[in-house]
Amino acid sequence: MNKKVAFYTLGCKLNFSETSTIARNFSSEGFERVDFKEIADVYVINTCSVTENADKRFKSIVKQAQKVNPDAFVVAVGCYAQLKPQELADVDGVDLVLGATEKFNVTSYLNDLTKNDMGEVHSCEIQEADFYVGSYSFGDRTRAFLKVQDGCDYKCTYCTIPLARGISRSDTLENVLKNAKEISDKNIKEIVLTGVNIGDYGKGEFGNKKHEHTFYELVQALDEVEGIERLRISSIEPNLLKNETIDFVAESNTFVPHFHVPLQSGSNSILKLMRRRYMKELYVDRVNRIREVMPHACIGVDVIVGFPGETEEHFLETYNFLNELDISYLHVFTYSERDNTIAANLDGVVPKRVRAKRSKMLRGLSAKKRRAFYESQLGTQRTVLFEGENKEGYIHGFTENYVKVKTPWNPELVNTLQGVELTKIDEDGMVRFEFVNEIAV
């Protein structure tokens, strides 16, 4: 009987792409992949350290695995495993914790799968994470997450990612294109480019500062790969999103009009405390440029509330800034103190109840912005990529500009692109449509 392995991924798209690569390593060793809710011999949890909440969830996920199979071998990898390996190893039921350089070699650490009395740790100094491992995910979704870059050289005062993932380094252009072709050969219609700081793409595999290629050149080269219907840029810093990239996406047949651009604060004072590499004026300029060449584009924004020193005035400055900006939705993060960051020692700590209140206000603003964006798209003709899940009798999908639609379940639509006209917004906030000129690919 083949041994079975199950995976649970916390955090970002980059983690999803890396989980898939680790899973393929298990498959090549003869393991059968099963759902996390099923009985497995090994459970691998890919952790995140961006928020306090991701830390807390780890314990409950370990318990979940143990409930299904108390004798299973439990492995922790990922950012939290690099930052606080001993903390994870001390969690009851955890057998093995692997840091940043070891996570892609999980199978070589598995011997007889006998549970350990104590969690065994193999981690490195983060300076040793100076090599690049390419990865991409497929099989989980109708789209693939393609990793093109890892690590970060920025020194934002709230962020642990450089401590967890090391220096900024990139895949070779040749390997990215090879992976993209492999994905398209598997009949996956959409590729989402992912990394820690993808606009910094081009720094060599070992983090050497000379850029072999720029992010713009990467985008141009990917646009030429045959068989890919859609390419989506996941998240890109405003200071690295250049006019040439925006203009290229506007003219591209495969890159879709959707940008996710982190802001973090609408107050220049707070941006300086965060050590971000731009002021809000540059952010306005980026949004205006996108709107100028792609009026129908979807623009998503990351924002952090409750950063140390954020007064009520600073928060209202952010709220009003976002309210007036022509954006489509927000991802709101409530600031949480992270060990070994500068921000954790700053004055002006914002009480947690105030953080929660501000977060709620911005989530309300996000709902309003998304609704307004969806309303602006009614009556337009778009192309929808349908997903593979039957959710309470409906199939869902996304237009190229990230409008979420639904229609009664029809298995023939799964992983197809269909021409539609957006007609109305449903009670649940999703958009209904009529089919037009069915593309059916």
Short mmCIF file of C-alpha atoms in Angstrom, two decimals:
data_model
loop_
_atom_site.label_atom_id
_atom_site.label_comp_id
_atom_site.label_asym_id
_atom_site.label_seq_id
_atom_site.Cartn_x
_atom_site.Cartn_y
_atom_site.Cartn_z
CA MET A 1 0.00 0.00 0.00
CA ASN A 2 1.25 3.48 -0.86
CA LYS A 3 1.77 5.74 2.10
CA LYS A 4 -0.56 8.76 2.15
CA VAL A 5 0.27 12.43 2.65
CA ALA A 6 -2.01 15.43 3.24
CA PHE A 7 -1.23 19.15 3.12
CA TYR A 8 -2.60 22.28 4.78
CA THR A 9 -1.46 25.70 3.53
CA LEU A 10 -1.73 28.91 5.52
CA GLY A 11 -1.04 32.34 4.08
CA CYS A 12 -0.23 33.60 0.63
CA LYS A 13 -0.36 32.41 -2.98
CA LEU A 14 3.39 31.86 -2.80
CA ASN A 15 2.85 29.26 -0.06
CA PHE A 16 0.26 27.50 -2.25
CA SER A 17 2.76 27.26 -5.13
CA GLU A 18 5.43 25.88 -2.79
CA THR A 19 3.05 23.35 -1.20
CA SER A 20 2.32 22.00 -4.68
CA THR A 21 6.02 21.59 -5.41
CA ILE A 22 6.58 19.79 -2.09
CA ALA A 23 3.55 17.59 -2.87
CA ARG A 24 5.07 16.61 -6.24
CA ASN A 25 8.26 15.58 -4.39
CA PHE A 26 6.13 13.27 -2.22
CA SER A 27 4.41 11.82 -5.31
CA SER A 28 7.76 11.02 -6.90
CA GLU A 29 8.62 9.11 -3.69
CA GLY A 30 5.49 6.99 -4.09
CA PHE A 31 3.15 8.82 -1.69
CA GLU A 32 -0.52 9.23 -2.51
CA ARG A 33 -1.90 12.71 -1.83
CA VAL A 34 -5.21 12.85 0.06
CA ASP A 35 -7.38 15.59 1.49
CA PHE A 36 -6.38 16.96 4.90
CA LYS A 37 -9.63 15.69 6.40
CA GLU A 38 -8.74 12.12 5.39
CA ILE A 39 -6.52 9.57 7.13
CA ALA A 40 -2.88 10.08 6.11
CA ASP A 41 0.50 8.79 7.27
CA VAL A 42 2.06 12.26 7.02
CA TYR A 43 0.46 15.68 7.47
CA VAL A 44 2.47 18.66 6.20
CA ILE A 45 1.45 22.12 7.39
CA ASN A 46 2.89 25.07 5.42
CA THR A 47 2.86 27.95 7.91
CA CYS A 48 2.60 31.72 7.66
CA SER A 49 3.85 34.40 10.02
CA VAL A 50 2.31 37.55 8.60
CA THR A 51 -0.35 37.85 11.29
CA GLU A 52 -0.84 36.68 14.84
CA ASN A 53 -3.94 34.82 13.73
CA ALA A 54 -1.94 32.54 11.39
CA ASP A 55 0.29 31.64 14.36
CA LYS A 56 -2.72 30.71 16.51
CA ARG A 57 -4.36 28.63 13.80
CA PHE A 58 -1.37 26.31 13.61
CA LYS A 59 -2.21 24.56 16.91
CA SER A 60 -5.80 23.90 15.89
CA ILE A 61 -4.68 22.46 12.53
CA VAL A 62 -2.28 20.07 14.30
CA LYS A 63 -5.17 18.98 16.56
CA GLN A 64 -7.33 18.46 13.48
CA ALA A 65 -4.71 16.12 11.96
CA GLN A 66 -4.28 14.20 15.22
CA LYS A 67 -8.01 13.73 15.55
CA VAL A 68 -8.12 12.01 12.14
CA ASN A 69 -5.00 9.92 12.78
CA PRO A 70 -3.29 10.14 16.21
CA ASP A 71 -0.34 8.10 14.90
CA ALA A 72 0.35 10.30 11.88
CA PHE A 73 3.70 12.04 11.40
CA VAL A 74 3.19 15.84 11.52
CA VAL A 75 5.60 18.19 9.71
CA ALA A 76 5.71 22.01 9.89
CA VAL A 77 7.39 24.05 7.15
CA GLY A 78 7.14 27.66 5.97
CA CYS A 79 7.71 31.12 7.38
CA TYR A 80 6.65 30.51 10.99
CA ALA A 81 8.77 27.34 10.99
CA GLN A 82 11.81 29.44 10.04
CA LEU A 83 11.12 32.24 12.54
CA LYS A 84 10.10 30.21 15.59
CA PRO A 85 11.03 26.58 14.98
CA GLN A 86 11.25 25.61 18.64
CA GLU A 87 7.84 27.13 19.37
CA LEU A 88 6.31 24.87 16.71
CA ALA A 89 8.34 21.87 17.79
CA ASP A 90 6.93 22.28 21.31
CA VAL A 91 3.34 21.98 20.05
CA ASP A 92 1.95 18.62 21.11
CA GLY A 93 1.90 16.21 18.15
CA VAL A 94 4.46 17.96 15.94
CA ASP A 95 7.29 15.60 14.88
CA LEU A 96 9.42 17.63 12.47
CA VAL A 97 10.02 21.35 11.82
CA LEU A 98 11.94 22.42 8.70
CA GLY A 99 13.28 25.91 8.03
CA ALA A 100 13.61 27.90 4.81
CA THR A 101 16.42 25.89 3.22
CA GLU A 102 15.10 22.43 4.15
CA LYS A 103 11.40 22.63 3.29
CA PHE A 104 11.83 21.37 -0.29
CA ASN A 105 13.65 18.28 1.01
CA VAL A 106 10.95 17.06 3.40
CA THR A 107 11.02 13.51 2.11
CA SER A 108 14.73 13.10 2.87
CA TYR A 109 13.96 13.77 6.56
CA LEU A 110 11.34 11.02 6.78
CA ASN A 111 12.67 7.71 8.01
CA ASP A 112 10.26 5.20 9.48
CA LEU A 113 7.53 7.79 10.28
CA THR A 114 7.58 6.79 13.93
CA LYS A 115 6.27 9.67 16.01
CA ASN A 116 8.90 11.58 17.94
CA ASP A 117 8.69 12.26 21.68
CA MET A 118 9.84 15.79 20.89
CA GLY A 119 9.56 17.80 17.69
CA GLU A 120 12.81 17.57 15.74
CA VAL A 121 14.07 20.87 14.28
CA HIS A 122 16.19 21.40 11.17
CA SER A 123 16.48 25.12 10.53
CA CYS A 124 19.14 27.45 9.23
CA GLU A 125 20.38 30.96 9.70
CA ILE A 126 18.31 32.95 7.22
CA GLN A 127 21.51 34.18 5.52
CA GLU A 128 21.88 30.62 4.23
CA ALA A 129 18.60 30.93 2.29
CA ASP A 130 20.39 32.41 -0.70
CA PHE A 131 19.45 29.89 -3.38
CA TYR A 132 16.30 29.77 -5.47
CA VAL A 133 13.80 26.92 -5.77
CA GLY A 134 11.22 27.39 -8.51
CA SER A 135 7.68 26.18 -7.92
CA TYR A 136 4.12 26.35 -9.15
CA SER A 137 0.79 24.97 -8.11
CA PHE A 138 -1.79 23.15 -10.18
CA GLY A 139 -4.38 20.49 -9.61
CA ASP A 140 -5.85 22.44 -6.70
CA ARG A 141 -7.60 25.03 -8.84
CA THR A 142 -8.45 26.04 -12.40
CA ARG A 143 -5.60 28.54 -12.17
CA ALA A 144 -1.95 28.00 -11.32
CA PHE A 145 0.26 30.08 -9.04
CA LEU A 146 3.68 30.44 -10.66
CA LYS A 147 6.50 31.53 -8.36
CA VAL A 148 8.99 33.84 -10.09
CA GLN A 149 10.77 35.45 -7.13
CA ASP A 150 11.45 34.85 -3.43
CA GLY A 151 12.70 36.86 -0.44
CA CYS A 152 12.84 40.62 0.03
CA ASP A 153 15.53 43.29 0.45
CA TYR A 154 13.09 45.88 1.78
CA LYS A 155 13.21 46.78 5.46
CA CYS A 156 9.60 47.63 6.30
CA THR A 157 9.47 48.03 10.08
CA TYR A 158 6.46 45.72 10.65
CA CYS A 159 7.48 42.82 8.42
CA THR A 160 9.09 39.48 9.25
CA ILE A 161 9.22 38.18 5.68
CA PRO A 162 12.92 39.06 5.10
CA LEU A 163 13.68 37.18 8.35
CA ALA A 164 11.61 34.20 7.21
CA ARG A 165 12.50 34.06 3.52
CA GLY A 166 15.87 35.79 3.17
CA ILE A 167 17.23 38.05 0.45
CA SER A 168 15.46 38.93 -2.79
CA ARG A 169 16.31 36.43 -5.51
CA SER A 170 14.69 35.33 -8.75
CA ASP A 171 14.14 32.36 -10.98
CA THR A 172 15.89 32.43 -14.34
CA LEU A 173 13.74 33.69 -17.19
CA GLU A 174 14.35 30.41 -18.99
CA ASN A 175 12.99 28.37 -16.06
CA VAL A 176 9.94 30.62 -15.58
CA LEU A 177 9.05 30.16 -19.24
CA LYS A 178 9.61 26.38 -18.99
CA ASN A 179 7.29 26.20 -15.96
CA ALA A 180 4.68 28.38 -17.72
CA LYS A 181 4.74 26.02 -20.72
CA GLU A 182 4.37 22.97 -18.42
CA ILE A 183 1.33 24.63 -16.83
CA SER A 184 -0.28 25.49 -20.17
CA ASP A 185 0.30 21.89 -21.37
CA LYS A 186 -1.87 20.72 -18.45
CA ASN A 187 -4.86 22.66 -19.84
CA ILE A 188 -4.77 25.24 -17.05
CA LYS A 189 -6.27 28.45 -18.37
CA GLU A 190 -4.86 31.05 -15.97
CA ILE A 191 -1.46 31.66 -14.42
CA VAL A 192 -1.04 34.02 -11.46
CA LEU A 193 2.51 35.34 -11.05
CA THR A 194 3.58 35.21 -7.45
CA GLY A 195 6.55 35.96 -5.20
CA VAL A 196 7.38 38.04 -2.14
CA ASN A 197 8.28 41.18 -4.09
CA ILE A 198 7.72 40.32 -7.74
CA GLY A 199 8.42 43.82 -9.05
CA ASP A 200 12.01 43.22 -7.88
CA TYR A 201 12.25 40.31 -10.33
CA GLY A 202 15.63 39.88 -11.98
CA LYS A 203 18.01 39.73 -9.05
CA GLY A 204 20.05 36.62 -9.72
CA GLU A 205 19.33 33.19 -8.33
CA PHE A 206 21.81 33.80 -5.51
CA GLY A 207 20.54 37.32 -4.76
CA ASN A 208 23.28 39.14 -6.69
CA LYS A 209 22.11 42.70 -7.13
CA LYS A 210 22.64 42.94 -10.88
CA HIS A 211 19.33 42.30 -12.59
CA GLU A 212 19.66 39.73 -15.35
CA HIS A 213 16.19 40.71 -16.56
CA THR A 214 13.59 43.21 -15.41
CA PHE A 215 10.01 42.50 -14.37
CA TYR A 216 8.91 44.24 -17.59
CA GLU A 217 11.02 41.82 -19.66
CA LEU A 218 9.50 38.91 -17.74
CA VAL A 219 6.00 40.14 -18.56
CA GLN A 220 6.89 40.57 -22.23
CA ALA A 221 8.38 37.07 -22.46
CA LEU A 222 5.42 35.38 -20.70
CA ASP A 223 3.02 37.10 -23.08
CA GLU A 224 4.61 35.07 -25.90
CA VAL A 225 4.10 31.63 -24.29
CA GLU A 226 1.64 29.66 -26.40
CA GLY A 227 -1.39 28.06 -24.83
CA ILE A 228 -1.84 30.40 -21.87
CA GLU A 229 -5.22 32.11 -21.97
CA ARG A 230 -4.75 34.42 -19.00
CA LEU A 231 -1.86 35.85 -16.98
CA ARG A 232 -2.49 37.76 -13.75
CA ILE A 233 0.00 39.81 -11.71
CA SER A 234 -0.69 38.97 -8.05
CA SER A 235 0.70 41.85 -5.98
CA ILE A 236 3.26 44.49 -6.89
CA GLU A 237 4.76 47.40 -4.94
CA PRO A 238 3.66 50.83 -6.22
CA ASN A 239 7.23 52.04 -6.63
CA LEU A 240 8.04 49.00 -8.81
CA LEU A 241 4.90 49.17 -10.97
CA LYS A 242 6.25 51.14 -13.93
CA ASN A 243 4.31 52.87 -16.70
CA GLU A 244 5.81 50.49 -19.27
CA THR A 245 4.30 47.49 -17.45
CA ILE A 246 0.89 49.16 -17.05
CA ASP A 247 0.84 50.16 -20.73
CA PHE A 248 1.93 46.67 -21.83
CA VAL A 249 -0.85 45.00 -19.80
CA ALA A 250 -3.37 47.40 -21.38
CA GLU A 251 -2.39 46.15 -24.86
CA SER A 252 -1.76 42.50 -23.98
CA ASN A 253 -4.00 39.67 -25.11
CA THR A 254 -3.14 37.46 -22.14
CA PHE A 255 -2.35 39.76 -19.17
CA VAL A 256 -5.63 40.71 -17.52
CA PRO A 257 -6.65 44.19 -16.29
CA HIS A 258 -6.27 43.47 -12.59
CA PHE A 259 -3.65 44.95 -10.27
CA HIS A 260 -3.18 44.39 -6.56
CA VAL A 261 -1.00 47.20 -5.20
CA PRO A 262 -0.09 47.39 -1.47
CA LEU A 263 -0.61 50.82 0.08
CA GLN A 264 -0.51 50.04 3.86
CA SER A 265 -1.39 53.62 4.91
CA GLY A 266 -2.86 56.76 3.38
CA SER A 267 -0.80 58.91 5.74
CA ASN A 268 2.71 59.93 4.70
CA SER A 269 3.73 60.16 8.37
CA ILE A 270 2.81 56.52 8.93
CA LEU A 271 4.37 55.43 5.63
CA LYS A 272 7.65 56.95 6.85
CA LEU A 273 7.37 55.08 10.18
CA MET A 274 6.74 51.90 8.19
CA ARG A 275 9.79 52.64 6.00
CA ARG A 276 7.78 52.17 2.85
CA ARG A 277 9.53 53.30 -0.34
CA TYR A 278 6.96 55.80 -1.61
CA MET A 279 4.58 58.51 -0.46
CA LYS A 280 0.84 58.47 -1.06
CA GLU A 281 1.21 60.89 -4.00
CA LEU A 282 3.03 58.18 -5.98
CA TYR A 283 0.22 55.76 -5.18
CA VAL A 284 -2.35 58.19 -6.59
CA ASP A 285 -0.20 58.50 -9.71
CA ARG A 286 -0.16 54.68 -10.19
CA VAL A 287 -3.94 54.39 -9.79
CA ASN A 288 -4.52 57.27 -12.22
CA ARG A 289 -2.20 55.71 -14.79
CA ILE A 290 -4.03 52.37 -14.63
CA ARG A 291 -7.41 54.10 -14.95
CA GLU A 292 -6.18 56.19 -17.87
CA VAL A 293 -5.27 53.18 -20.04
CA MET A 294 -7.68 50.60 -18.53
CA PRO A 295 -10.82 52.32 -17.16
CA HIS A 296 -12.39 48.89 -16.50
CA ALA A 297 -9.39 47.51 -14.55
CA CYS A 298 -9.82 46.06 -11.08
CA ILE A 299 -7.49 47.63 -8.51
CA GLY A 300 -7.03 45.96 -5.12
CA VAL A 301 -5.29 47.56 -2.15
CA ASP A 302 -3.55 46.19 0.97
CA VAL A 303 -3.87 48.41 4.04
CA ILE A 304 -2.73 48.00 7.66
CA VAL A 305 -4.69 49.58 10.53
CA GLY A 306 -3.50 50.24 14.06
CA PHE A 307 0.20 50.65 13.31
CA PRO A 308 2.10 52.17 16.29
CA GLY A 309 1.73 55.94 16.25
CA GLU A 310 -1.46 55.84 14.11
CA THR A 311 -3.66 58.51 15.71
CA GLU A 312 -7.34 58.98 14.95
CA GLU A 313 -6.27 61.78 12.56
CA HIS A 314 -3.86 59.47 10.72
CA PHE A 315 -6.54 56.81 10.41
CA LEU A 316 -9.12 59.26 9.08
CA GLU A 317 -6.51 60.50 6.61
CA THR A 318 -6.18 56.90 5.35
CA TYR A 319 -9.96 56.36 5.32
CA ASN A 320 -10.65 59.55 3.37
CA PHE A 321 -7.74 58.91 1.01
CA LEU A 322 -9.12 55.46 0.12
CA ASN A 323 -12.70 56.69 -0.04
CA GLU A 324 -11.76 59.24 -2.71
CA LEU A 325 -9.47 56.89 -4.65
CA ASP A 326 -10.90 55.04 -7.67
CA ILE A 327 -10.12 51.52 -6.43
CA SER A 328 -12.11 48.27 -6.42
CA TYR A 329 -11.57 46.51 -3.07
CA LEU A 330 -9.36 46.42 0.03
CA HIS A 331 -7.49 43.70 1.88
CA VAL A 332 -7.48 45.00 5.46
CA PHE A 333 -4.85 43.78 7.92
CA THR A 334 -5.04 44.61 11.62
CA TYR A 335 -1.51 45.37 12.81
CA SER A 336 -0.07 42.72 15.12
CA GLU A 337 3.27 42.94 16.89
CA ARG A 338 5.91 40.60 15.49
CA ASP A 339 9.08 39.72 17.36
CA ASN A 340 12.39 41.08 16.02
CA THR A 341 10.75 43.92 14.09
CA ILE A 342 11.42 47.63 14.67
CA ALA A 343 7.69 48.41 14.85
CA ALA A 344 7.28 46.14 17.90
CA ASN A 345 9.33 48.65 19.92
CA LEU A 346 7.77 51.86 18.61
CA ASP A 347 5.82 54.22 20.86
CA GLY A 348 2.15 55.03 20.42
CA VAL A 349 0.74 51.50 20.69
CA VAL A 350 -2.86 51.49 19.46
CA PRO A 351 -5.26 49.62 21.80
CA LYS A 352 -6.58 46.39 20.27
CA ARG A 353 -10.23 47.47 20.51
CA VAL A 354 -9.35 50.64 18.51
CA ARG A 355 -7.53 48.51 15.93
CA ALA A 356 -10.61 46.29 15.64
CA LYS A 357 -12.92 49.30 15.20
CA ARG A 358 -10.72 50.81 12.47
CA SER A 359 -10.45 47.47 10.73
CA LYS A 360 -14.26 47.14 10.71
CA MET A 361 -14.63 50.63 9.22
CA LEU A 362 -12.23 49.85 6.37
CA ARG A 363 -13.88 46.49 5.70
CA GLY A 364 -17.16 48.36 5.36
CA LEU A 365 -15.49 50.76 2.92
CA SER A 366 -14.13 47.80 0.96
CA ALA A 367 -17.64 46.33 0.60
CA LYS A 368 -18.87 49.70 -0.66
CA LYS A 369 -15.99 50.00 -3.16
CA ARG A 370 -16.48 46.46 -4.47
CA ARG A 371 -20.21 47.05 -4.91
CA ALA A 372 -19.58 50.30 -6.82
CA PHE A 373 -17.01 48.56 -9.04
CA TYR A 374 -19.39 45.68 -9.79
CA GLU A 375 -22.19 48.15 -10.58
CA SER A 376 -19.89 49.98 -13.01
CA GLN A 377 -19.41 46.69 -14.90
CA LEU A 378 -23.11 45.86 -15.38
CA GLY A 379 -24.07 45.88 -19.04
CA THR A 380 -20.51 45.16 -20.19
CA GLN A 381 -19.37 42.02 -22.01
CA ARG A 382 -16.60 40.06 -20.32
CA THR A 383 -14.97 36.62 -20.39
CA VAL A 384 -15.42 34.32 -17.37
CA LEU A 385 -13.17 31.45 -16.31
CA PHE A 386 -15.34 28.98 -14.41
CA GLU A 387 -14.06 27.13 -11.34
CA GLY A 388 -14.45 23.50 -10.41
CA GLU A 389 -16.53 23.49 -7.25
CA ASN A 390 -20.27 23.02 -6.82
CA LYS A 391 -21.17 25.52 -4.11
CA GLU A 392 -24.75 25.02 -2.98
CA GLY A 393 -25.93 24.35 -6.51
CA TYR A 394 -23.95 27.14 -8.17
CA ILE A 395 -20.75 27.39 -10.17
CA HIS A 396 -18.60 30.48 -9.69
CA GLY A 397 -16.04 32.19 -11.85
CA PHE A 398 -14.13 35.40 -12.38
CA THR A 399 -14.08 37.81 -15.27
CA GLU A 400 -10.72 38.99 -16.56
CA ASN A 401 -11.13 42.11 -14.39
CA TYR A 402 -11.93 40.06 -11.30
CA VAL A 403 -15.70 40.38 -11.03
CA LYS A 404 -17.03 37.29 -9.26
CA VAL A 405 -20.02 35.72 -11.02
CA LYS A 406 -22.33 32.77 -10.38
CA THR A 407 -24.81 30.65 -12.30
CA PRO A 408 -26.60 27.34 -11.59
CA TRP A 409 -24.16 24.42 -11.46
CA ASN A 410 -23.19 22.96 -14.82
CA PRO A 411 -20.18 20.60 -14.83
CA GLU A 412 -19.58 21.29 -18.55
CA LEU A 413 -18.56 24.86 -17.67
CA VAL A 414 -15.71 23.82 -15.35
CA ASN A 415 -12.34 25.21 -16.50
CA THR A 416 -13.86 26.84 -19.58
CA LEU A 417 -13.78 30.46 -20.70
CA GLN A 418 -17.19 31.82 -21.71
CA GLY A 419 -18.30 35.16 -23.13
CA VAL A 420 -20.94 36.80 -20.92
CA GLU A 421 -22.83 40.03 -20.42
CA LEU A 422 -23.03 41.10 -16.77
CA THR A 423 -26.66 41.81 -15.90
CA LYS A 424 -27.34 42.23 -12.16
CA ILE A 425 -25.89 41.89 -8.67
CA ASP A 426 -27.35 39.06 -6.56
CA GLU A 427 -28.31 39.33 -2.87
CA ASP A 428 -24.98 37.74 -1.91
CA GLY A 429 -23.03 40.39 -3.82
CA MET A 430 -22.06 38.17 -6.75
CA VAL A 431 -22.94 39.08 -10.32
CA ARG A 432 -25.38 37.27 -12.60
CA PHE A 433 -25.03 37.25 -16.38
CA GLU A 434 -26.29 36.11 -19.76
CA PHE A 435 -24.11 34.01 -22.06
CA VAL A 436 -23.02 35.70 -25.30
CA ASN A 437 -20.93 34.25 -28.14
CA GLU A 438 -19.81 31.26 -26.10
CA ILE A 439 -16.07 30.87 -26.38
CA ALA A 440 -16.01 27.38 -24.85
CA VAL A 441 -12.30 26.63 -24.59
#
